[in-house]
Amino acid sequence: MNELDQKINTHFPGLVVRKDLVKTVKGNAIVPSYVLEYLLGQYCATSDDATIQTGIETVKEILRKHYVHRNEAGLVRSNIKEKGRYKVIDKISAALNDKADVYEAEFSNLGLKQVLIDSRTVKAHPKLLVSGIWCIADLEYEFTEDKNASPWILSTLKPIQLSHLDFSSYIEARKQFTTDEWIDLLIQSVGFNPEMFSKRSKLTQLIRLIPFCERNYNLIELGPKGTGKSHIYSEFSPHGILISGGEISVPKLFVNNSSGKIGLVGYWDCVAFDEFAGKQKRVDKALVDIMKNYMANKSFSRGVETLGAEASMVFVGNTQHTVPYMLKHSDLFDELPDKFYDSAFLDRIHFYIPGWEVDIIRGEMFSSGYGFVVDYLAEILRSLRNHDYSDRYQQHFTLSSDISTRDRDGINKTFSGLMKILFPHGGASKEEIEEVLKFAIEGRKRVKDQLMRIDSTYGNVRFAYLDYSQQVKSVTTLEEEEYPHYYHKTIADGEEGERTTQAGMPPDAVEVQQIVEPALKEKHLNFQENQKGISFDTLLGPYLIGATKITIADPYIRQFYQVRNLMEFLETVVKLKSQDEEVSVHLITTEDEFKGEQQKEYLEKIKESSSAIGVNFTWEFDGTGTIHARHIVTDKGWKISLDRGLDIFQQYGMNDVFTFANRLQQYRSCKAFEATFIKNDMSKS
């Protein structure tokens, strides 16, 4: 265990589990993660290896004996008949048989219907009446000559949920962790390795939890396939339900007028619509209308009666096009069905998660560290629905007066949700509060900016906030920074702007051969975390043209990916030089304390390879230990100061030769970094 895992086990004993164990015990059981982690939490919530191994075998045995596989349902039914009583793990739902005046249960995998269930059990667990819940149940078989009587009897039922929650202990334990440690614990709890994610990407993952801790929160996430958009809503919490296909009726979702039976929004904390995108999907106009009213007012009408509910609504779907394509030809809501492509509906959405920023899930991204048993975290989040943290920025900041009431509601609800997740105990610094507030504003701005493209009646809004020195701080979306020449046009004007990116070129301009030496200027650039469209070619290339001597000072050219960055920098140099010219590149770095020999081997291989194509590459280790600043100096009189050196890209599928992020830098997400270009005539020497 690393230091964080030890700390997690110290402060949350019995409430955490090693996340790789879920795959170990799952086998071919088609069962949500929270069901498996419930069992693992009973037997494996420890850091002792021997106990964990024993617990794994116990859980496997429980699943082998009691989890019902559909193809073995007949065998299980036979066991119940022969033994008279048997324990099963299955998804159980219930319905009222009004002709017989009894409640009858249905077992999803076991294939049994009309199983008698006590009315007290139904009253204690009302979700049985809506879509069903996973349970551990004792089922009895008692044959009778009465043809109208069912031989199956449900004797006991226990939902797979935490029985007790000590919220005050949770708050006290949270105080023992730094903010970064706490975020990593939450990311591990979701099942991911935090080392594979940037800070912004971690916050994006945690936004997905807000519908579980914030009442009536409306969230949308559109992005490429395979990024885990629906996983949270199907696997994470017994209080959320995922509706596949994105198609559902008004009676099932809200209320059945004929029976008076309330729908899903009355029983679940979070109702998520999977595969929500798709222009060809059939959508009931009445559903859109009642959903608009519910999302705005937390209520819906049934005849003359108005009912209220607290369920949050989540919409997830796949996009077919890239962000610049959507911005050029339509907007970021373009993939939605026509009846949902409605400005009044979209205006009710509090936050738009940019799914294109989320990496496609790879094997190495899963965690083997410790995280909360997800059922425990689900209960914590549910209890936080009773709290309101939306005013916790107001001692430091105020929102711009331009921002409308509906925009403020969206920002405040996102801010409140993130603060509950990150700082349930309070204790956030001004800087941390500001970071959360900016993120909340950006997510709502993404919605509003697209609405202004769709509907010309929406006026321009300046999304900004003020600190108490009255300094105005504007907020932009990341797409706005990456694609300003597309972002700021409307569909009506049909024009392409001529503005370029901070790197000096449009993000789709990748042909370095087309770079002509521009009128270079001194400048300072800031790049946001997760920003794309950046490469050494476009960022550094114009300042390297014509240089015959280049010096790189970077103390961190040690690990393989760092040396690869160096190699890619040399590729840019090679693209820019004529075949009949030679360029000298000298690296000053520091020796790796543990893998110095391997580091030297890497650098010697680069030297050997470079000499064959007209690049004289040399390197030296700084023996003084004084090299800290990272910069590039050329004999053309330019000094480029990079606060991260060449290490500007986040982790990507480096071993996957079939991903474009591996081949082309502009398709990688960046780390946050700064670059300063200084005219330095002394460097010619």
XYZ file of C-alpha atoms in Angstrom, residues 28-674:
647
model
C -19.659 -13.748 -15.381
C -22.205 -12.351 -12.921
C -24.170 -9.529 -14.563
C -24.595 -7.590 -11.352
C -23.971 -3.911 -10.462
C -20.704 -2.978 -8.762
C -22.509 -1.738 -5.649
C -23.922 -5.241 -5.115
C -20.453 -6.801 -5.294
C -18.910 -4.096 -3.140
C -21.665 -4.557 -0.585
C -20.514 -8.165 -0.222
C -16.825 -7.217 -0.341
C -17.518 -4.625 2.339
C -18.858 -7.391 4.574
C -15.825 -9.640 4.202
C -12.896 -7.706 2.653
C -13.009 -4.209 4.192
C -9.503 -4.506 5.595
C -5.874 -4.032 4.622
C -4.809 -7.462 5.869
C -3.903 -9.639 2.865
C -4.799 -12.924 4.502
C -8.235 -11.647 5.539
C -8.781 -10.223 2.047
C -7.996 -13.572 0.398
C -10.315 -15.406 2.775
C -12.994 -12.772 2.180
C -12.669 -13.085 -1.597
C -13.238 -16.829 -1.381
C -16.250 -16.256 0.872
C -17.777 -13.727 -1.529
C -17.120 -16.010 -4.497
C -18.819 -18.845 -2.626
C -21.830 -16.647 -1.805
C -22.130 -15.616 -5.447
C -21.661 -19.217 -6.625
C -24.375 -20.512 -4.309
C -26.865 -17.682 -4.245
C -26.485 -15.361 -7.251
C -28.982 -16.432 -9.886
C -27.659 -16.696 -13.439
C -30.483 -16.638 -15.973
C -29.278 -19.825 -17.647
C -29.274 -21.658 -14.290
C -32.681 -20.412 -13.116
C -34.255 -23.850 -13.556
C -31.613 -25.469 -11.334
C -32.103 -22.835 -8.611
C -35.876 -23.287 -8.695
C -35.336 -27.034 -8.319
C -33.054 -26.433 -5.300
C -35.724 -24.317 -3.640
C -38.351 -27.001 -4.218
C -36.149 -29.780 -2.857
C -34.872 -27.841 0.161
C -38.089 -25.978 0.897
C -36.175 -22.730 1.511
C -33.220 -21.110 -0.236
C -31.371 -17.765 -0.229
C -30.982 -15.955 -3.560
C -29.395 -12.713 -4.810
C -31.585 -11.222 -7.519
C -33.290 -8.047 -8.688
C -36.802 -8.080 -7.268
C -39.806 -5.931 -8.157
C -43.353 -5.985 -6.817
C -46.848 -5.164 -8.069
C -50.317 -5.115 -6.557
C -52.712 -7.810 -7.762
C -55.931 -5.906 -7.068
C -58.141 -8.857 -7.996
C -56.641 -11.016 -5.266
C -55.792 -8.041 -3.010
C -52.188 -9.190 -2.571
C -48.737 -7.973 -3.523
C -46.778 -10.215 -5.867
C -43.033 -10.149 -6.425
C -41.154 -10.821 -9.632
C -37.575 -12.172 -9.669
C -35.666 -10.844 -12.672
C -33.037 -13.564 -13.225
C -34.900 -16.396 -11.537
C -37.822 -15.877 -13.903
C -40.466 -16.195 -11.184
C -43.653 -14.137 -11.098
C -46.617 -13.963 -8.742
C -44.508 -14.704 -5.662
C -46.440 -13.660 -2.575
C -44.855 -10.801 -0.654
C -46.011 -9.258 2.615
C -47.523 -5.768 2.399
C -45.313 -4.583 5.271
C -42.234 -5.453 3.221
C -43.568 -3.426 0.291
C -44.288 -0.426 2.535
C -40.781 -0.638 4.013
C -39.195 -0.750 0.547
C -41.403 1.228 -1.876
C -38.799 1.092 -4.675
C -39.905 -2.523 -5.163
C -42.944 -1.028 -6.890
C -40.836 0.949 -9.390
C -38.295 -0.951 -11.513
C -37.154 -3.091 -8.567
C -34.062 -3.324 -6.368
C -31.258 -5.810 -5.807
C -31.860 -7.897 -2.707
C -30.741 -10.923 -0.740
C -33.953 -12.857 -0.226
C -35.148 -16.113 1.353
C -37.553 -17.880 -0.975
C -39.812 -20.752 0.117
C -41.690 -23.394 -1.851
C -44.899 -24.842 -0.452
C -47.064 -26.782 -2.872
C -50.841 -26.528 -2.533
C -53.793 -28.151 -4.314
C -55.367 -24.711 -4.793
C -54.780 -23.861 -8.453
C -55.111 -20.129 -7.748
C -52.440 -20.143 -5.054
C -48.745 -19.729 -5.881
C -46.387 -22.251 -4.248
C -43.652 -19.581 -4.040
C -43.454 -17.448 -0.918
C -40.985 -14.635 -0.199
C -40.220 -15.041 3.498
C -37.473 -12.438 4.101
C -35.931 -9.707 1.993
C -32.906 -7.497 2.622
C -32.034 -4.768 0.127
C -28.347 -4.597 -0.693
C -27.797 -1.269 1.009
C -25.909 0.045 4.009
C -27.819 -0.434 7.249
C -26.181 2.335 9.311
C -24.495 5.633 8.542
C -22.439 7.785 10.944
C -22.239 11.115 9.118
C -20.350 12.933 11.894
C -17.524 10.366 11.761
C -17.294 10.901 8.011
C -16.916 14.656 8.520
C -14.242 14.209 11.203
C -12.275 11.784 9.052
C -12.449 14.151 6.054
C -10.545 16.753 8.110
C -7.515 14.437 8.205
C -6.997 14.633 4.421
C -5.619 17.397 2.234
C -7.804 18.477 -0.687
C -5.646 16.608 -3.216
C -5.644 13.455 -1.073
C -9.421 13.639 -0.709
C -9.952 14.061 -4.446
C -7.706 11.046 -5.091
C -9.669 9.001 -2.541
C -12.928 9.869 -4.324
C -11.466 9.043 -7.739
C -10.263 5.677 -6.391
C -13.743 5.128 -4.934
C -15.220 5.553 -8.415
C -12.712 2.926 -9.555
C -10.046 4.961 -11.368
C -6.324 5.464 -10.808
C -5.911 9.173 -9.918
C -2.370 9.233 -11.315
C -3.854 8.885 -14.810
C -5.974 12.044 -14.527
C -5.278 15.763 -14.392
C -6.926 17.936 -11.727
C -9.493 19.203 -14.228
C -10.257 15.656 -15.397
C -10.760 14.549 -11.786
C -13.239 17.371 -11.194
C -15.066 16.359 -14.372
C -15.430 12.814 -13.030
C -16.733 14.146 -9.707
C -19.353 16.345 -11.432
C -21.046 13.048 -12.320
C -21.722 12.510 -8.595
C -23.597 15.796 -8.071
C -27.041 14.380 -9.090
C -26.775 12.012 -6.107
C -26.106 14.777 -3.553
C -28.062 17.702 -5.021
C -31.842 17.679 -5.409
C -33.359 18.425 -8.832
C -30.000 18.824 -10.544
C -30.097 18.686 -14.358
C -26.911 17.451 -16.024
C -25.965 16.576 -19.598
C -22.844 14.861 -20.928
C -22.262 14.404 -24.638
C -19.024 12.990 -25.989
C -17.337 10.117 -27.842
C -18.104 6.460 -27.141
C -16.209 4.521 -24.497
C -15.588 7.279 -21.950
C -17.676 5.722 -19.148
C -20.533 8.251 -19.280
C -23.253 5.876 -18.067
C -21.173 3.721 -15.678
C -21.799 5.898 -12.607
C -25.562 5.824 -13.054
C -25.891 2.068 -13.584
C -23.231 0.709 -11.244
C -22.512 3.232 -8.541
C -25.553 3.800 -6.368
C -28.714 1.926 -5.356
C -30.439 5.340 -5.396
C -29.971 5.930 -9.122
C -31.535 4.292 -12.148
C -30.286 4.224 -15.742
C -32.920 4.088 -18.463
C -31.426 2.532 -21.576
C -32.272 3.740 -25.034
C -33.367 7.184 -23.928
C -37.017 6.446 -24.706
C -39.585 6.389 -21.905
C -43.265 7.185 -21.433
C -44.849 9.946 -19.349
C -46.689 7.465 -17.040
C -43.500 5.536 -16.273
C -41.421 8.634 -15.604
C -43.944 10.915 -13.888
C -47.432 9.598 -13.131
C -50.020 7.184 -14.496
C -53.272 9.122 -14.665
C -55.467 6.014 -14.741
C -53.926 4.320 -11.695
C -52.564 7.384 -9.887
C -49.232 5.540 -9.518
C -46.262 7.920 -9.356
C -43.344 7.224 -11.671
C -39.579 6.987 -11.395
C -39.020 10.606 -10.298
C -40.900 9.870 -7.080
C -38.671 6.992 -5.990
C -35.141 7.623 -7.245
C -32.599 10.302 -6.366
C -31.192 10.260 -9.886
C -32.870 9.263 -13.151
C -30.355 8.970 -16.006
C -31.185 8.624 -19.694
C -28.630 6.565 -21.593
C -28.123 6.887 -25.368
C -29.956 10.190 -25.190
C -28.435 11.504 -28.428
C -29.648 10.464 -31.860
C -31.615 12.663 -34.229
C -33.790 9.766 -35.416
C -35.117 8.817 -31.979
C -38.863 9.001 -31.555
C -39.813 11.357 -28.723
C -43.237 12.102 -27.294
C -43.845 15.880 -27.382
C -45.946 15.581 -24.199
C -42.933 14.053 -22.425
C -40.729 16.991 -23.402
C -43.324 19.488 -22.171
C -43.876 17.862 -18.783
C -40.114 17.367 -18.399
C -39.484 21.071 -19.060
C -41.931 21.999 -16.330
C -40.450 19.469 -13.899
C -36.844 20.541 -14.539
C -37.747 24.188 -13.964
C -40.257 23.926 -11.109
C -39.578 20.519 -9.471
C -43.232 19.648 -10.066
C -45.540 18.067 -12.637
C -49.288 18.047 -13.109
C -51.685 15.145 -12.901
C -55.065 16.392 -14.021
C -55.930 19.158 -11.555
C -53.337 18.033 -9.012
C -49.710 19.190 -8.986
C -47.114 16.807 -7.595
C -43.511 17.477 -6.614
C -40.414 15.280 -6.681
C -36.680 15.568 -5.966
C -35.075 13.333 -8.595
C -32.148 14.794 -10.521
C -32.152 14.291 -14.284
C -29.077 13.203 -16.233
C -28.805 12.920 -20.008
C -25.840 11.087 -21.557
C -25.234 10.418 -25.214
C -22.614 9.909 -27.884
C -21.452 12.545 -30.341
C -20.658 11.643 -33.937
C -18.458 14.623 -34.771
C -15.473 16.504 -33.372
C -15.919 19.720 -31.399
C -14.562 22.028 -34.156
C -16.867 20.323 -36.685
C -19.914 20.843 -34.445
C -18.963 24.459 -33.743
C -18.381 25.174 -37.441
C -21.536 23.530 -38.774
C -24.045 23.583 -35.910
C -23.568 23.579 -32.123
C -22.685 21.296 -29.215
C -26.317 20.098 -28.825
C -26.545 19.066 -32.479
C -26.799 15.306 -31.758
C -30.015 15.545 -29.721
C -33.402 14.329 -31.009
C -35.384 17.120 -32.684
C -37.981 17.474 -29.927
C -35.253 17.823 -27.259
C -33.376 20.280 -29.491
C -35.516 22.931 -27.885
C -34.038 26.064 -26.324
C -36.590 26.071 -23.484
C -35.662 22.489 -22.559
C -31.909 23.037 -22.875
C -32.074 26.222 -20.784
C -33.092 24.072 -17.791
C -29.753 22.213 -17.836
C -27.430 23.308 -15.028
C -24.125 21.911 -16.326
C -22.802 20.497 -19.596
C -19.934 18.023 -19.065
C -17.609 18.239 -22.092
C -17.417 14.499 -22.786
C -14.778 15.066 -25.473
C -12.325 15.984 -22.688
C -12.788 12.607 -20.991
C -10.312 9.944 -22.098
C -11.561 6.704 -23.596
C -11.264 4.168 -20.790
C -8.104 2.052 -20.960
C -7.067 -0.868 -18.768
C -4.311 1.027 -16.974
C -6.783 3.697 -15.861
C -8.491 1.416 -13.324
C -7.421 1.600 -9.703
C -5.922 -1.126 -7.546
C -5.898 1.197 -4.538
C -8.429 1.598 -1.742
C -11.677 3.507 -2.051
C -14.979 3.740 -0.249
C -17.353 0.839 -0.527
C -19.568 2.564 -3.088
C -22.739 1.863 -1.129
C -21.275 3.781 1.834
C -20.391 6.751 -0.375
C -23.836 6.585 -2.001
C -25.490 6.889 1.420
C -23.201 9.801 2.353
C -24.115 11.612 -0.865
C -27.780 10.959 -0.251
C -27.594 12.436 3.253
C -25.901 15.539 1.786
C -29.061 16.259 -0.229
C -30.449 17.783 2.965
C -27.699 20.452 3.017
C -27.217 23.599 0.951
C -23.683 24.878 0.284
C -24.602 27.279 -2.528
C -23.792 30.436 -0.523
C -20.275 29.441 0.519
C -18.560 31.608 -2.091
C -20.428 34.768 -1.146
C -18.007 35.788 1.607
C -15.315 36.140 -1.097
C -17.032 36.592 -4.478
C -20.191 37.847 -6.176
C -21.538 36.867 -9.591
C -21.689 39.465 -12.337
C -25.004 41.343 -12.542
C -25.234 40.239 -16.220
C -25.928 36.679 -15.133
C -29.657 35.844 -15.165
C -31.597 34.079 -12.403
C -31.670 30.789 -14.301
C -27.926 30.982 -14.966
C -27.316 31.741 -11.289
C -29.385 28.731 -10.261
C -27.292 26.464 -12.462
C -24.009 27.894 -11.168
C -25.145 27.774 -7.537
C -26.382 24.179 -7.709
C -23.146 22.961 -9.318
C -21.070 24.923 -6.828
C -23.102 23.524 -3.922
C -22.767 19.946 -5.196
C -19.013 20.135 -5.718
C -18.491 21.757 -2.325
C -20.494 18.965 -0.654
C -18.337 16.364 -2.388
C -14.973 18.062 -1.783
C -15.481 20.079 1.411
C -18.396 18.585 3.399
C -16.641 19.816 6.551
C -16.125 23.377 5.281
C -12.515 24.487 5.529
C -11.985 25.410 1.864
C -9.497 28.183 1.191
C -10.410 31.229 -0.905
C -8.358 29.829 -3.794
C -10.133 26.456 -3.604
C -13.549 28.136 -3.491
C -12.590 30.223 -6.518
C -11.521 27.116 -8.464
C -14.861 25.392 -7.786
C -16.818 28.556 -8.646
C -14.999 29.002 -11.974
C -15.666 25.370 -12.877
C -19.375 25.766 -12.040
C -19.620 28.948 -14.128
C -17.881 27.313 -17.089
C -20.334 24.382 -17.168
C -23.355 26.687 -17.248
C -21.676 29.044 -19.762
C -21.223 26.074 -22.107
C -25.007 25.613 -22.085
C -25.822 29.309 -22.534
C -23.294 29.929 -25.309
C -24.873 27.150 -27.373
C -28.371 28.487 -26.677
C -27.311 31.829 -28.140
C -26.269 30.004 -31.320
C -29.587 28.116 -31.488
C -32.001 30.899 -30.525
C -31.284 34.514 -31.452
C -33.687 35.783 -28.756
C -31.095 34.965 -26.083
C -28.975 38.006 -25.362
C -25.231 37.963 -24.905
C -24.195 37.291 -21.292
C -20.861 38.084 -19.690
C -20.044 35.176 -17.411
C -17.823 36.711 -14.767
C -17.461 37.098 -11.034
C -16.041 39.810 -8.789
C -13.904 39.581 -5.705
C -14.340 42.112 -2.924
C -11.746 44.425 -4.412
C -14.287 44.671 -7.281
C -11.850 43.093 -9.717
C -13.881 41.498 -12.522
C -12.737 38.011 -13.544
C -14.194 36.639 -16.771
C -14.695 32.900 -17.305
C -14.285 31.143 -20.646
C -14.934 27.579 -21.721
C -12.010 25.500 -22.877
C -13.525 25.177 -26.392
C -13.621 28.966 -26.566
C -9.863 29.072 -25.986
C -9.156 26.250 -28.433
C -11.478 27.208 -31.307
C -12.276 30.942 -31.061
C -12.610 31.262 -34.848
C -15.598 28.858 -34.724
C -16.889 29.398 -31.192
C -18.048 32.984 -31.545
C -19.993 32.688 -34.769
C -23.725 31.992 -34.817
C -25.534 29.630 -37.146
C -27.423 32.594 -38.590
C -24.405 34.535 -39.809
C -22.696 31.463 -41.281
C -19.291 33.113 -41.094
C -15.970 31.688 -40.071
C -13.957 34.036 -37.924
C -10.371 34.780 -38.699
C -9.145 34.702 -35.118
C -6.409 32.262 -34.323
C -5.400 30.315 -31.273
C -2.910 31.482 -28.671
C -0.270 29.338 -30.323
C -0.494 31.598 -33.387
C -2.266 29.192 -35.758
C -5.689 27.601 -36.121
C -5.765 24.226 -34.310
C -6.398 22.364 -37.567
C -3.232 23.762 -39.179
C -0.720 20.983 -38.689
C 1.421 21.148 -41.807
C 4.692 22.581 -40.519
C 6.005 22.849 -44.057
C 3.524 25.682 -44.532
C 5.019 27.706 -41.658
C 6.682 30.808 -43.009
C 8.698 32.958 -40.701
C 6.183 35.417 -39.269
C 6.825 38.778 -37.713
C 7.703 37.266 -34.367
C 6.849 39.183 -31.231
C 7.620 38.918 -27.566
C 4.621 37.455 -25.751
C 3.397 35.487 -22.764
C 0.863 32.674 -23.196
C -1.233 30.750 -20.681
C -2.690 27.348 -21.532
C -5.487 25.657 -19.609
C -5.544 22.116 -18.322
C -7.054 19.687 -20.881
C -6.606 22.186 -23.737
C -5.962 20.527 -27.098
C -4.745 21.719 -30.477
C -1.224 22.427 -29.200
C 1.969 20.975 -30.625
C 5.667 21.758 -30.592
C 5.269 22.564 -34.309
C 2.773 25.381 -33.818
C 3.862 26.598 -30.373
C 7.653 26.573 -30.794
C 8.161 26.066 -34.532
C 7.988 29.707 -35.684
C 10.720 30.652 -33.168
C 13.041 27.832 -34.284
C 13.013 28.618 -38.008
C 16.510 29.434 -39.246
C 18.231 28.537 -35.961
C 21.499 26.617 -36.284
C 22.226 26.370 -32.555
C 19.586 25.498 -29.964
C 20.147 24.957 -26.241
C 17.576 23.252 -24.041
C 17.764 23.544 -20.257
C 15.382 21.088 -18.589
C 16.275 19.189 -15.397
C 13.549 16.596 -16.018
C 14.540 14.635 -19.118
C 14.733 11.364 -17.217
C 11.787 9.026 -17.582
C 10.836 7.425 -20.883
C 7.919 9.767 -21.641
C 10.126 12.803 -20.917
C 12.818 11.547 -23.288
C 10.093 10.907 -25.855
C 9.049 14.559 -25.528
C 12.642 15.512 -26.307
C 12.608 13.253 -29.369
C 9.400 14.900 -30.585
C 10.986 18.340 -30.109
C 13.870 17.195 -32.330
C 11.311 16.009 -34.896
C 10.006 19.602 -35.045
C 13.585 20.843 -35.571
C 14.044 18.335 -38.410
C 10.799 19.353 -40.118
C 11.869 23.005 -40.123
C 15.441 22.681 -41.394
C 16.500 22.248 -44.999
C 18.046 18.941 -45.966
C 21.295 20.671 -46.849
C 21.595 22.339 -43.418
C 22.788 21.110 -40.048
C 21.513 22.150 -36.649
C 23.253 21.741 -33.286
C 20.995 20.972 -30.310
C 22.503 20.841 -26.824
C 20.616 19.534 -23.779
C 21.467 20.463 -20.188
C 19.634 18.253 -17.703
C 20.189 16.408 -14.401
C 21.068 12.779 -13.844
C 18.366 10.432 -12.604
C 19.368 9.284 -9.129
C 17.994 5.760 -9.582
C 18.003 5.071 -13.347
C 20.938 7.121 -14.550
C 22.333 4.372 -16.795
C 19.044 3.924 -18.605
C 18.751 7.699 -18.997
C 22.222 7.835 -20.590
C 21.282 4.966 -22.896
C 18.193 6.857 -24.102
C 20.181 10.040 -24.775
C 22.976 8.201 -26.604
C 20.405 6.517 -28.864
C 18.947 9.922 -29.720
C 22.455 11.258 -30.437
C 23.202 8.345 -32.762
C 19.880 8.650 -34.580
C 20.125 12.446 -34.956
C 23.577 12.443 -36.527
C 22.279 10.629 -39.604
C 19.806 13.397 -40.503
C 21.853 16.532 -39.934
C 21.148 17.208 -36.259
C 24.189 17.351 -34.013
C 22.664 16.405 -30.655
C 24.826 16.691 -27.523
C 23.968 16.536 -23.860
C 25.469 17.101 -20.425
C 24.436 16.591 -16.814
C 24.452 19.719 -14.705
C 26.816 18.942 -11.849
C 26.123 22.085 -9.848
C 22.542 21.241 -9.004
C 21.571 24.832 -9.813
C 19.521 24.154 -12.935
C 15.894 24.855 -12.123
C 14.501 27.114 -14.831
C 13.386 25.382 -18.028
C 13.981 27.208 -21.283
C 15.044 26.987 -24.922
C 17.589 29.457 -26.361
C 18.334 29.853 -30.080
C 21.079 31.636 -31.979
C 18.351 33.644 -33.748
C 18.032 35.749 -30.597
C 15.061 34.099 -28.882
C 14.651 32.652 -25.422
C 11.529 30.585 -24.793
C 10.778 30.105 -21.110
C 8.529 27.100 -20.378
C 7.474 26.611 -16.766
C 7.002 22.871 -17.422
C 9.805 22.490 -19.929
C 8.859 20.008 -22.672
C 6.555 18.146 -20.271
C 3.339 19.873 -21.411
C 1.190 16.845 -22.276
C -0.915 14.683 -20.000
C -0.729 10.908 -20.053
C -2.103 9.283 -23.186
C -2.104 5.828 -24.777
C 1.631 5.853 -25.478
C 1.714 2.107 -26.156
C -1.294 2.158 -28.472
C -0.068 2.836 -31.998
C -3.648 3.056 -33.248
C -4.558 6.255 -31.371
C -3.988 9.633 -32.996
C -2.980 11.123 -29.638
C 0.028 8.820 -29.832
C 0.926 10.007 -33.316
C -0.116 13.680 -33.336
C 0.472 16.051 -30.443
C -2.482 18.331 -31.220
C -4.896 15.531 -30.240
C -3.451 15.228 -26.728
C -4.735 17.012 -23.645
C -2.262 19.464 -22.167
C -1.257 20.174 -18.620
C -1.739 23.757 -17.467
C 1.433 25.642 -18.425
C 2.851 29.029 -19.372
